[in-house]
Every structure is written in structure tokens, then in C-alpha cells.
Amino acid sequence: MAPSYGLFICLLLWGSAELCYPQPLWQGGARRPVRSKPPLVVECLEAQLVVTVSKDLFGTGKLIRPADLTLGPKACEPLVSTDMDDTVRFEVGLHECGNSVQVTKDALVYSTFLLHKPRPVGNLSIVRTNFAEVPIECRFPRSGNVSSQAILPTWVPFKTTVYSEEKLVFSLYLMEENWSAKKRFPTFQLGDIAHLQAEVHTGSHVPLRLFVDHCVATPTPDRNASPYHTIVDFNGCLVDGLSDASSAFKAPRPGPETLQFTVDVFHFANDSRNTVYITCHLKVTPADRVPDQLNKACSFIKSSNSWSPVEGTADICQCCNKGSCGIPGRSRRLVGQWHQSASRSRRHVTEAADVTVGPLIFLGKASDHGVERSTSSFTSVMLGLVLAVVVTLTLAAVVLGVARRRQAASHPVMCPVYASQ
């Protein structure tokens, strides 16, 4: 079925106005006849726009030159014509020549314009026809079938493109001790425990399970900086818990898209910087997939001297002792194998991402503050004792003085009296 369409054409002129008025016009008492053929004919085909222009465009007998006509913002030129032809013809695609398209409630509207821009001929500096711009619209109704085949759009809407690329959003945060909110101030003392939460926002994606594949701590945002300390390795083994730390994954999870773990705070020896950045490689698997050696979250339990998974069977953690979990020869540092990190941005839009949290800022050792508190307490006690001794001695002196005065008053001195002779 051929497409139905509507057409709107109007000519903006400086001089003649015959194109916009089909009725006879009166000028100076003389009646000018209506032209028998329209100066402009537009055909809106299924995928093509055809415009036929009369060379006597203004009805004055002065013929226009085909070279002075263009179509659309991109100035498409007409088909080749001869001097014997009395028309100029354009045949272009609906999407060509810079034509714009607009979707309304009832129609699909293609808009363009025909431009007549006369130029002087040869060495002359004059023109004898007017500049004109004719808006052209082709309207296709949106209701009803206009083709026997499905419409295949040649563009993808911007929002759809962004959404398809922003499939997953990974995050890594420092949390308060009760996991209720993000930590407001990233300050720590040695002996404290850092609470970290990794999560992925899945949107309308199928349910997914998040894993922390690898984590490394460095004194700067550069994950390849030295010195460094590996916290998680071998596809989800929290190896920091093998030392004298209590670092571990928190079980059970709040949800499959979230994974929480703790790290005993530390600083780098022989390094004057008091900052630490933690960079982790996060990845996801379908939520219904059973965890395995490559996708796991394992913590070392010192009381049983064994590894324990957040979910899944215990055997998936056995490779943590071997230092190899399905990828022979894998470097523990993964230098050059990670995707590009966004450093402190903490947010990424990929299906697996490296995220960095930091800096963790150290205010000093907790033991030092304990010594200071003990010293302060001892000083306070000594000061109190000194004050007590001074007060006691002062009171003793006062009492002794009063006692002596009373004793003197109870034993008066007898002075001898001599009689005169």
C-alpha cells in the first residue's frame, strides 16, 4: 500500500505573491490571469522526496537558473536539465539533504526547504529575480499500515544507547562500624578496623551476584605503586586474614549484589605517608550460578585453621592454600591485567570494574594514645598527692599556732612589785 501523506507549502517572497494566492490579483486596475500550472509540485513517496520546480517560478516570464536552486540545509543540487526543459527536478531520500524529522502524536513529519538564491551572471553585479525560501513538509500518518514490511529505524535514541552501555554500576565505600551508613570521615588509628562495602547497581538487569576478585593497598591512588599490600587474591581469597589480622568477609550477605568485608587497619613501614588507598577488582555472575573456585568469597578462620566461603561448599576455598585458583601462572599483583581504574571516583560503568576507595588517613597509633592517657593519669595522681600534703602541713601549722596561743593565755607571767621606802 502506498503511504498517505499531507503537504504544506508556502513561499516567502519580497516581490510577487502569486505562489501563495491561487485567486486573481488586482494591480493598477489590470487583472492578471491565474497560471495554469503550479510553480512547484512536491511528491512525498515512501522513502523519497520529489520536488519539481517551474523555471518561471515567479510567473513574470523571467526564467530562473537551475544553478540558483538548492534543497535542504545541505544544499542538494537538482538533477541535470537542458535549456529546453521548462522545469527543474529534485529526487532525494527523506533523510537526505539535512532534512529534519519530527514525531508528533498523529504523524511522522519530514521538514526541509527549497532555496532560490540568485547570483549575478558573468561580470554583472545585478540580479533580476528575487531571493525565495519555500518550506516543505511531508506528513505520514502514524496509524495504519504503510508498508508490508516492518520498519527498521536507522538511528538509536540517545537514552536507549546510554542505558545499553551503562549496564552495571560498581561501587566501593567505607562504612560505619554498624554498616548502617557510609563513613563520614576516613580517619583511623592503628588497631581500628575498616569496614568496606562493595556493591553493584543492576537496574533492570537479571539478578547478579557480586564478587571481590582482587584487592591491593598502596600509599597512593596508583595501584601499581610501591610499597603495596595484597588484601584479596586468587579470585576471592581474603589473604590479609592469614596474618595477625582478623580481616574477613561478612556472612551472610545483605543481598547478592552486595559484599561486605573488614580489614584491620595498617600502615606501611618505613613510609612517612599516613594514607592508604584500596583498589579492588569487582565482577559479577548470574545469581543462580553456584559459586566456584573462580567466583567465591573466602575468609581464613584462625580457630579452625581453615578457609570458609560466604556461600557455596568449603572445597571451593581449598585453592586459597595453594595460591592458584584455576589460572596457572597468574601474578598476584595482576600488573597490567586490570582494566583502567577511575582512582577516587569510586563509580564505574562496565560489566567488571576496578574501584578505588581512599584515602584512609591515620591519626597515630592507638597504643601511643594509651600511654599518653596513662601518663596523664599518673601525673594527675601525683599532683593530687602533693596538694594533699601541702594542705595537711598547712592545717598542722595553723593548729599548732592556735594551741600555743591558748597555752600562753592560761599561764600568766608574774611581774615583781617593789615598794618604795
Short mmCIF file of C-alpha atoms in Angstrom, two decimals, residues 1-410:
data_model
loop_
_atom_site.label_atom_id
_atom_site.label_comp_id
_atom_site.label_asym_id
_atom_site.label_seq_id
_atom_site.Cartn_x
_atom_site.Cartn_y
_atom_site.Cartn_z
CA MET A 1 0.00 0.00 0.00
CA ALA A 2 1.32 3.39 -0.92
CA PRO A 3 1.78 5.75 2.03
CA SER A 4 -0.74 8.52 2.58
CA TYR A 5 0.69 11.91 3.25
CA GLY A 6 -0.11 15.57 3.76
CA LEU A 7 1.77 18.51 2.26
CA PHE A 8 2.25 22.11 3.36
CA ILE A 9 3.98 24.58 1.03
CA CYS A 10 4.24 28.33 1.29
CA LEU A 11 6.55 30.77 -0.42
CA LEU A 12 8.13 33.77 1.29
CA LEU A 13 8.80 36.41 -1.28
CA TRP A 14 9.93 40.01 -1.40
CA GLY A 15 8.06 40.79 -4.59
CA SER A 16 5.50 38.60 -6.30
CA ALA A 17 2.96 36.66 -4.26
CA GLU A 18 1.26 34.53 -6.89
CA LEU A 19 2.54 31.28 -5.37
CA CYS A 20 0.56 31.76 -2.18
CA TYR A 21 -2.65 33.11 -3.76
CA PRO A 22 -4.44 30.98 -6.37
CA GLN A 23 -7.14 33.61 -6.91
CA PRO A 24 -6.66 36.50 -9.37
CA LEU A 25 -4.86 39.56 -8.10
CA TRP A 26 -5.66 43.14 -9.00
CA GLN A 27 -2.84 45.59 -9.51
CA GLY A 28 -3.19 49.05 -11.04
CA GLY A 29 -6.63 48.23 -12.33
CA ALA A 30 -5.33 45.40 -14.58
CA ARG A 31 -6.31 41.84 -13.93
CA ARG A 32 -3.57 39.22 -14.15
CA PRO A 33 -4.66 35.71 -15.13
CA VAL A 34 -4.11 32.72 -12.90
CA ARG A 35 -1.31 30.47 -14.13
CA SER A 36 -2.46 27.12 -15.48
CA LYS A 37 0.32 25.05 -13.91
CA PRO A 38 1.58 25.29 -10.31
CA PRO A 39 5.10 26.69 -9.95
CA LEU A 40 6.06 23.96 -7.50
CA VAL A 41 4.99 20.32 -7.17
CA VAL A 42 6.05 18.08 -4.26
CA GLU A 43 5.65 14.29 -4.13
CA CYS A 44 6.12 12.52 -0.79
CA LEU A 45 6.90 8.91 -1.63
CA GLU A 46 7.55 6.03 0.74
CA ALA A 47 11.29 6.71 1.02
CA GLN A 48 11.85 9.57 -1.39
CA LEU A 49 11.03 13.24 -1.83
CA VAL A 50 10.49 14.55 -5.39
CA VAL A 51 10.30 18.30 -5.99
CA THR A 52 9.52 19.75 -9.45
CA VAL A 53 10.06 23.49 -9.89
CA SER A 54 8.88 25.59 -12.84
CA LYS A 55 11.63 27.73 -14.36
CA ASP A 56 9.08 30.54 -14.48
CA LEU A 57 8.87 30.31 -10.70
CA PHE A 58 7.56 33.85 -10.17
CA GLY A 59 5.26 33.99 -13.21
CA THR A 60 6.99 37.05 -14.59
CA GLY A 61 8.48 35.49 -17.69
CA LYS A 62 11.98 35.76 -16.21
CA LEU A 63 13.24 32.20 -16.02
CA ILE A 64 15.36 31.12 -13.08
CA ARG A 65 18.62 29.25 -13.50
CA PRO A 66 18.83 25.67 -12.13
CA ALA A 67 22.20 26.53 -10.54
CA ASP A 68 20.41 29.04 -8.28
CA LEU A 69 18.19 26.34 -6.73
CA THR A 70 19.17 24.06 -3.83
CA LEU A 71 17.24 21.78 -1.49
CA GLY A 72 17.64 21.45 2.27
CA PRO A 73 20.26 22.65 4.77
CA LYS A 74 22.95 20.67 2.93
CA ALA A 75 22.16 22.45 -0.35
CA CYS A 76 21.48 19.42 -2.52
CA GLU A 77 21.64 20.23 -6.22
CA PRO A 78 18.90 19.39 -8.76
CA LEU A 79 19.10 16.76 -11.45
CA VAL A 80 20.76 17.73 -14.71
CA SER A 81 18.40 19.54 -17.07
CA THR A 82 18.67 21.16 -20.50
CA ASP A 83 17.76 24.63 -21.66
CA MET A 84 14.73 23.16 -23.44
CA ASP A 85 13.27 21.85 -20.18
CA ASP A 86 10.76 24.16 -18.52
CA THR A 87 11.15 22.54 -15.09
CA VAL A 88 13.90 21.70 -12.59
CA ARG A 89 13.63 18.41 -10.68
CA PHE A 90 14.96 17.17 -7.31
CA GLU A 91 14.88 13.50 -6.26
CA VAL A 92 16.31 12.85 -2.77
CA GLY A 93 15.81 10.43 0.11
CA LEU A 94 13.62 11.52 3.00
CA HIS A 95 16.66 11.50 5.31
CA GLU A 96 18.99 13.23 2.87
CA CYS A 97 19.96 16.88 2.38
CA GLY A 98 19.80 17.58 6.11
CA ASN A 99 16.04 17.08 6.24
CA SER A 100 14.69 17.06 9.79
CA VAL A 101 12.19 14.55 11.14
CA GLN A 102 9.69 15.06 13.94
CA VAL A 103 7.36 12.57 15.56
CA THR A 104 4.03 14.05 16.63
CA LYS A 105 1.05 12.39 18.23
CA ASP A 106 -0.58 11.64 14.88
CA ALA A 107 2.12 11.89 12.21
CA LEU A 108 5.73 11.48 11.21
CA VAL A 109 6.79 14.85 9.76
CA TYR A 110 9.78 15.41 7.45
CA SER A 111 10.72 19.07 7.00
CA THR A 112 13.02 20.80 4.53
CA PHE A 113 13.03 23.85 2.24
CA LEU A 114 13.67 24.88 -1.35
CA LEU A 115 16.06 27.80 -1.66
CA HIS A 116 16.30 30.16 -4.62
CA LYS A 117 19.37 32.33 -4.26
CA PRO A 118 20.04 34.25 -7.48
CA ARG A 119 23.63 35.18 -8.32
CA PRO A 120 24.92 37.70 -10.88
CA VAL A 121 25.69 36.33 -14.30
CA GLY A 122 29.20 36.76 -15.61
CA ASN A 123 30.75 40.09 -14.67
CA LEU A 124 27.42 41.71 -13.90
CA SER A 125 26.66 42.83 -10.35
CA ILE A 126 22.89 42.73 -10.65
CA VAL A 127 20.16 40.09 -10.41
CA ARG A 128 16.65 40.21 -11.86
CA THR A 129 14.83 37.67 -9.70
CA ASN A 130 14.01 37.55 -6.00
CA PHE A 131 15.52 35.52 -3.20
CA ALA A 132 12.96 32.94 -2.03
CA GLU A 133 12.77 30.16 0.56
CA VAL A 134 9.91 27.67 0.32
CA PRO A 135 9.28 25.49 3.42
CA ILE A 136 8.28 21.92 2.54
CA GLU A 137 6.70 19.31 4.81
CA CYS A 138 5.78 15.68 4.21
CA ARG A 139 3.37 14.22 6.77
CA PHE A 140 2.93 10.46 7.16
CA PRO A 141 0.10 9.29 9.46
CA ARG A 142 1.31 7.09 12.32
CA SER A 143 -1.86 4.99 12.44
CA GLY A 144 -2.47 2.21 9.93
CA ASN A 145 -0.12 0.06 7.88
CA VAL A 146 2.04 1.95 5.42
CA SER A 147 4.23 -0.95 4.33
CA SER A 148 4.14 -4.71 4.12
CA GLN A 149 7.48 -4.90 5.90
CA ALA A 150 8.49 -3.96 9.42
CA ILE A 151 10.02 -0.51 9.89
CA LEU A 152 13.70 -0.69 10.77
CA PRO A 153 14.87 2.53 12.43
CA THR A 154 18.17 3.89 11.17
CA TRP A 155 19.04 5.52 14.49
CA VAL A 156 19.09 4.55 18.17
CA PRO A 157 17.61 7.04 20.66
CA PHE A 158 20.23 8.67 22.86
CA LYS A 159 18.71 7.45 26.13
CA THR A 160 18.49 3.90 24.82
CA THR A 161 22.15 3.97 23.79
CA VAL A 162 23.28 5.24 27.16
CA TYR A 163 21.20 2.68 29.01
CA SER A 164 22.53 -0.23 26.95
CA GLU A 165 26.11 0.84 27.72
CA GLU A 166 25.52 1.62 31.37
CA LYS A 167 24.57 -1.93 32.21
CA LEU A 168 26.12 -2.10 35.67
CA VAL A 169 27.42 0.44 38.16
CA PHE A 170 30.07 -0.79 40.64
CA SER A 171 30.86 0.98 43.92
CA LEU A 172 33.20 0.59 46.89
CA TYR A 173 32.63 2.51 50.12
CA LEU A 174 33.98 2.88 53.64
CA MET A 175 31.17 2.17 56.10
CA GLU A 176 30.46 2.92 59.75
CA GLU A 177 31.07 0.11 62.27
CA ASN A 178 27.39 -0.92 62.28
CA TRP A 179 27.21 -0.92 58.44
CA SER A 180 24.25 1.49 58.61
CA ALA A 181 25.77 4.33 56.57
CA LYS A 182 28.84 5.46 54.68
CA LYS A 183 31.70 6.61 56.90
CA ARG A 184 31.71 10.39 57.16
CA PHE A 185 35.40 10.83 57.99
CA PRO A 186 38.04 8.39 56.64
CA THR A 187 40.29 8.75 59.71
CA PHE A 188 41.67 5.76 61.60
CA GLN A 189 44.13 4.77 64.32
CA LEU A 190 46.24 1.66 64.27
CA GLY A 191 44.22 -1.03 65.97
CA ASP A 192 40.96 0.10 64.33
CA ILE A 193 39.01 -1.97 61.81
CA ALA A 194 37.98 -0.60 58.41
CA HIS A 195 34.53 -1.70 57.21
CA LEU A 196 34.24 -1.85 53.40
CA GLN A 197 31.17 -2.48 51.27
CA ALA A 198 31.26 -3.41 47.58
CA GLU A 199 28.05 -3.25 45.60
CA VAL A 200 26.69 -3.27 42.08
CA HIS A 201 23.58 -1.50 40.82
CA THR A 202 21.93 -3.82 38.34
CA GLY A 203 18.97 -1.69 37.25
CA SER A 204 16.64 -3.87 35.19
CA HIS A 205 19.36 -6.45 34.61
CA VAL A 206 18.81 -10.09 35.53
CA PRO A 207 19.74 -10.88 39.19
CA LEU A 208 23.50 -10.94 39.67
CA ARG A 209 25.94 -11.93 42.42
CA LEU A 210 28.91 -9.67 43.17
CA PHE A 211 32.43 -10.89 43.95
CA VAL A 212 35.63 -9.15 45.04
CA ASP A 213 38.21 -10.80 42.82
CA HIS A 214 41.35 -8.98 43.98
CA CYS A 215 42.29 -6.06 46.26
CA VAL A 216 45.60 -4.28 46.80
CA ALA A 217 46.53 -1.43 49.16
CA THR A 218 49.01 1.29 48.19
CA PRO A 219 50.06 4.62 49.73
CA THR A 220 48.85 6.47 46.61
CA PRO A 221 45.89 6.05 44.21
CA ASP A 222 48.22 4.28 41.74
CA ARG A 223 47.53 0.58 42.19
CA ASN A 224 50.99 -0.22 40.80
CA ALA A 225 52.79 1.95 43.36
CA SER A 226 55.27 0.63 45.90
CA PRO A 227 55.09 -0.43 48.61
CA TYR A 228 51.89 -2.43 48.31
CA HIS A 229 49.95 -4.96 50.36
CA THR A 230 47.60 -7.59 48.89
CA ILE A 231 44.31 -7.90 50.77
CA VAL A 232 42.28 -10.18 48.46
CA ASP A 233 43.84 -12.52 45.92
CA PHE A 234 43.28 -15.73 43.95
CA ASN A 235 39.73 -14.89 42.81
CA GLY A 236 38.24 -14.03 46.18
CA CYS A 237 40.61 -15.28 48.93
CA LEU A 238 40.92 -12.64 51.70
CA VAL A 239 44.60 -13.38 52.29
CA ASP A 240 45.06 -10.46 54.71
CA GLY A 241 43.38 -12.67 57.31
CA LEU A 242 46.29 -15.13 57.17
CA SER A 243 48.48 -12.77 59.22
CA ASP A 244 47.80 -11.47 62.71
CA ALA A 245 44.72 -9.63 61.39
CA SER A 246 41.06 -10.54 61.81
CA SER A 247 40.14 -9.39 58.27
CA ALA A 248 37.21 -11.36 56.84
CA PHE A 249 34.16 -11.29 54.59
CA LYS A 250 30.87 -10.72 56.39
CA ALA A 251 28.38 -13.57 56.16
CA PRO A 252 25.60 -13.72 55.25
CA ARG A 253 25.42 -11.05 52.58
CA PRO A 254 22.84 -8.25 52.77
CA GLY A 255 21.96 -9.28 49.20
CA PRO A 256 23.57 -10.97 46.20
CA GLU A 257 24.52 -7.59 44.73
CA THR A 258 26.40 -6.52 47.91
CA LEU A 259 29.52 -7.91 49.61
CA GLN A 260 30.92 -6.59 52.90
CA PHE A 261 34.32 -7.25 54.47
CA THR A 262 36.56 -5.90 57.21
CA VAL A 263 40.27 -5.10 57.15
CA ASP A 264 42.45 -4.47 60.20
CA VAL A 265 43.96 -1.02 59.70
CA PHE A 266 47.70 -0.90 58.96
CA HIS A 267 50.33 1.46 57.61
CA PHE A 268 53.42 0.87 55.53
CA ALA A 269 56.65 0.51 57.46
CA ASN A 270 59.46 2.97 56.68
CA ASP A 271 56.99 5.17 54.81
CA SER A 272 56.27 8.66 56.11
CA ARG A 273 52.91 8.93 54.38
CA ASN A 274 49.86 8.39 56.59
CA THR A 275 47.46 7.47 53.76
CA VAL A 276 46.35 4.15 52.25
CA TYR A 277 44.26 3.56 49.11
CA ILE A 278 42.50 0.25 48.46
CA THR A 279 41.80 -0.79 44.86
CA CYS A 280 39.58 -3.81 44.19
CA HIS A 281 38.60 -5.65 41.04
CA LEU A 282 34.86 -6.39 41.20
CA LYS A 283 32.93 -8.75 38.95
CA VAL A 284 29.52 -10.39 38.74
CA THR A 285 27.98 -13.72 37.82
CA PRO A 286 24.33 -14.74 37.43
CA ALA A 287 22.77 -15.02 40.89
CA ASP A 288 21.62 -18.58 40.23
CA ARG A 289 25.13 -19.79 39.34
CA VAL A 290 26.74 -21.92 42.02
CA PRO A 291 29.95 -20.30 43.39
CA ASP A 292 33.16 -22.00 42.29
CA GLN A 293 36.94 -21.54 42.55
CA LEU A 294 36.90 -18.58 40.16
CA ASN A 295 33.89 -16.89 41.74
CA LYS A 296 33.94 -17.00 45.52
CA ALA A 297 34.37 -15.04 48.76
CA CYS A 298 36.56 -16.94 51.24
CA SER A 299 37.80 -15.93 54.70
CA PHE A 300 40.50 -17.61 56.80
CA ILE A 301 39.20 -18.82 60.18
CA LYS A 302 42.06 -18.98 62.67
CA SER A 303 40.16 -21.02 65.26
CA SER A 304 39.78 -23.89 62.81
CA ASN A 305 42.85 -23.05 60.71
CA SER A 306 40.75 -23.36 57.56
CA TRP A 307 39.05 -21.33 54.85
CA SER A 308 35.31 -20.68 54.90
CA PRO A 309 33.16 -19.36 51.99
CA VAL A 310 30.37 -16.81 52.34
CA GLU A 311 28.26 -19.16 50.22
CA GLY A 312 28.92 -22.45 48.46
CA THR A 313 30.77 -25.56 49.57
CA ALA A 314 34.02 -25.42 51.54
CA ASP A 315 36.02 -27.13 48.79
CA ILE A 316 35.92 -24.02 46.57
CA CYS A 317 38.27 -22.34 49.09
CA GLN A 318 40.90 -25.09 49.15
CA CYS A 319 42.80 -23.46 46.32
CA CYS A 320 43.45 -20.44 48.59
CA ASN A 321 46.12 -22.53 50.37
CA LYS A 322 47.71 -23.50 47.08
CA GLY A 323 47.92 -19.93 45.82
CA SER A 324 46.34 -20.85 42.47
CA CYS A 325 42.64 -20.98 41.67
CA GLY A 326 42.19 -22.06 38.09
CA ILE A 327 44.59 -19.63 36.32
CA PRO A 328 48.14 -21.08 36.27
CA GLY A 329 50.97 -18.58 36.43
CA ARG A 330 48.74 -15.70 37.42
CA SER A 331 50.58 -12.83 39.03
CA ARG A 332 49.40 -11.98 42.50
CA ARG A 333 49.66 -8.30 41.67
CA LEU A 334 47.95 -8.53 38.30
CA VAL A 335 50.15 -5.73 36.97
CA GLY A 336 48.95 -4.65 33.54
CA GLN A 337 45.95 -7.05 33.58
CA TRP A 338 43.41 -4.85 35.27
CA HIS A 339 41.05 -2.57 33.42
CA GLN A 340 41.59 1.16 33.64
CA SER A 341 40.87 2.40 37.14
CA ALA A 342 38.94 5.54 37.90
CA SER A 343 41.01 6.20 41.02
CA ARG A 344 38.99 8.11 43.57
CA SER A 345 35.81 8.40 41.54
CA ARG A 346 34.54 5.13 43.07
CA ARG A 347 31.99 4.65 40.30
CA HIS A 348 32.34 2.73 37.03
CA VAL A 349 30.08 1.63 34.22
CA THR A 350 31.24 -1.76 32.84
CA GLU A 351 30.50 -5.44 33.49
CA ALA A 352 33.64 -5.82 35.62
CA ALA A 353 35.47 -2.87 37.10
CA ASP A 354 38.38 -1.72 39.25
CA VAL A 355 37.24 0.62 42.01
CA THR A 356 39.39 2.58 44.46
CA VAL A 357 38.46 3.85 47.89
CA GLY A 358 40.60 6.25 49.87
CA PRO A 359 42.49 7.79 51.28
CA LEU A 360 42.34 6.09 54.67
CA ILE A 361 44.04 8.66 56.91
CA PHE A 362 45.90 7.61 60.07
CA LEU A 363 45.95 9.93 63.08
CA GLY A 364 48.50 7.89 65.07
CA LYS A 365 48.92 4.63 66.96
CA ALA A 366 46.26 3.73 69.45
CA SER A 367 48.91 2.42 71.89
CA ASP A 368 50.61 5.80 71.91
CA HIS A 369 47.39 7.40 72.96
CA GLY A 370 47.02 4.77 75.69
CA VAL A 371 50.45 5.61 77.07
CA GLU A 372 49.58 9.28 76.95
CA ARG A 373 46.40 8.62 78.88
CA SER A 374 48.29 6.54 81.47
CA THR A 375 50.96 9.22 81.87
CA SER A 376 48.31 11.87 82.23
CA SER A 377 46.53 9.84 84.90
CA PHE A 378 49.79 9.25 86.85
CA THR A 379 50.62 12.95 86.72
CA SER A 380 47.16 13.83 88.00
CA VAL A 381 47.51 11.41 90.91
CA MET A 382 50.93 12.77 91.86
CA LEU A 383 49.67 16.33 91.70
CA GLY A 384 46.77 15.39 93.94
CA LEU A 385 49.08 13.81 96.49
CA VAL A 386 51.33 16.88 96.57
CA LEU A 387 48.37 19.15 97.07
CA ALA A 388 47.06 16.92 99.86
CA VAL A 389 50.44 17.02 101.65
CA VAL A 390 50.61 20.80 101.34
CA VAL A 391 47.10 21.21 102.72
CA THR A 392 47.87 18.81 105.59
CA LEU A 393 51.06 20.64 106.55
CA THR A 394 49.27 23.97 106.38
CA LEU A 395 46.49 22.77 108.65
CA ALA A 396 49.03 21.31 111.10
CA ALA A 397 50.86 24.63 111.30
CA VAL A 398 47.63 26.51 111.98
CA VAL A 399 46.54 24.09 114.70
CA LEU A 400 49.96 24.23 116.36
CA GLY A 401 49.88 28.02 116.38
CA VAL A 402 46.44 28.14 117.96
CA ALA A 403 47.47 25.64 120.62
CA ARG A 404 50.50 27.68 121.61
CA ARG A 405 48.41 30.83 121.93
CA ARG A 406 45.96 29.09 124.25
CA GLN A 407 48.75 27.72 126.39
CA ALA A 408 50.24 31.18 126.80
CA ALA A 409 46.91 32.61 127.87
CA SER A 410 46.39 30.00 130.67
#
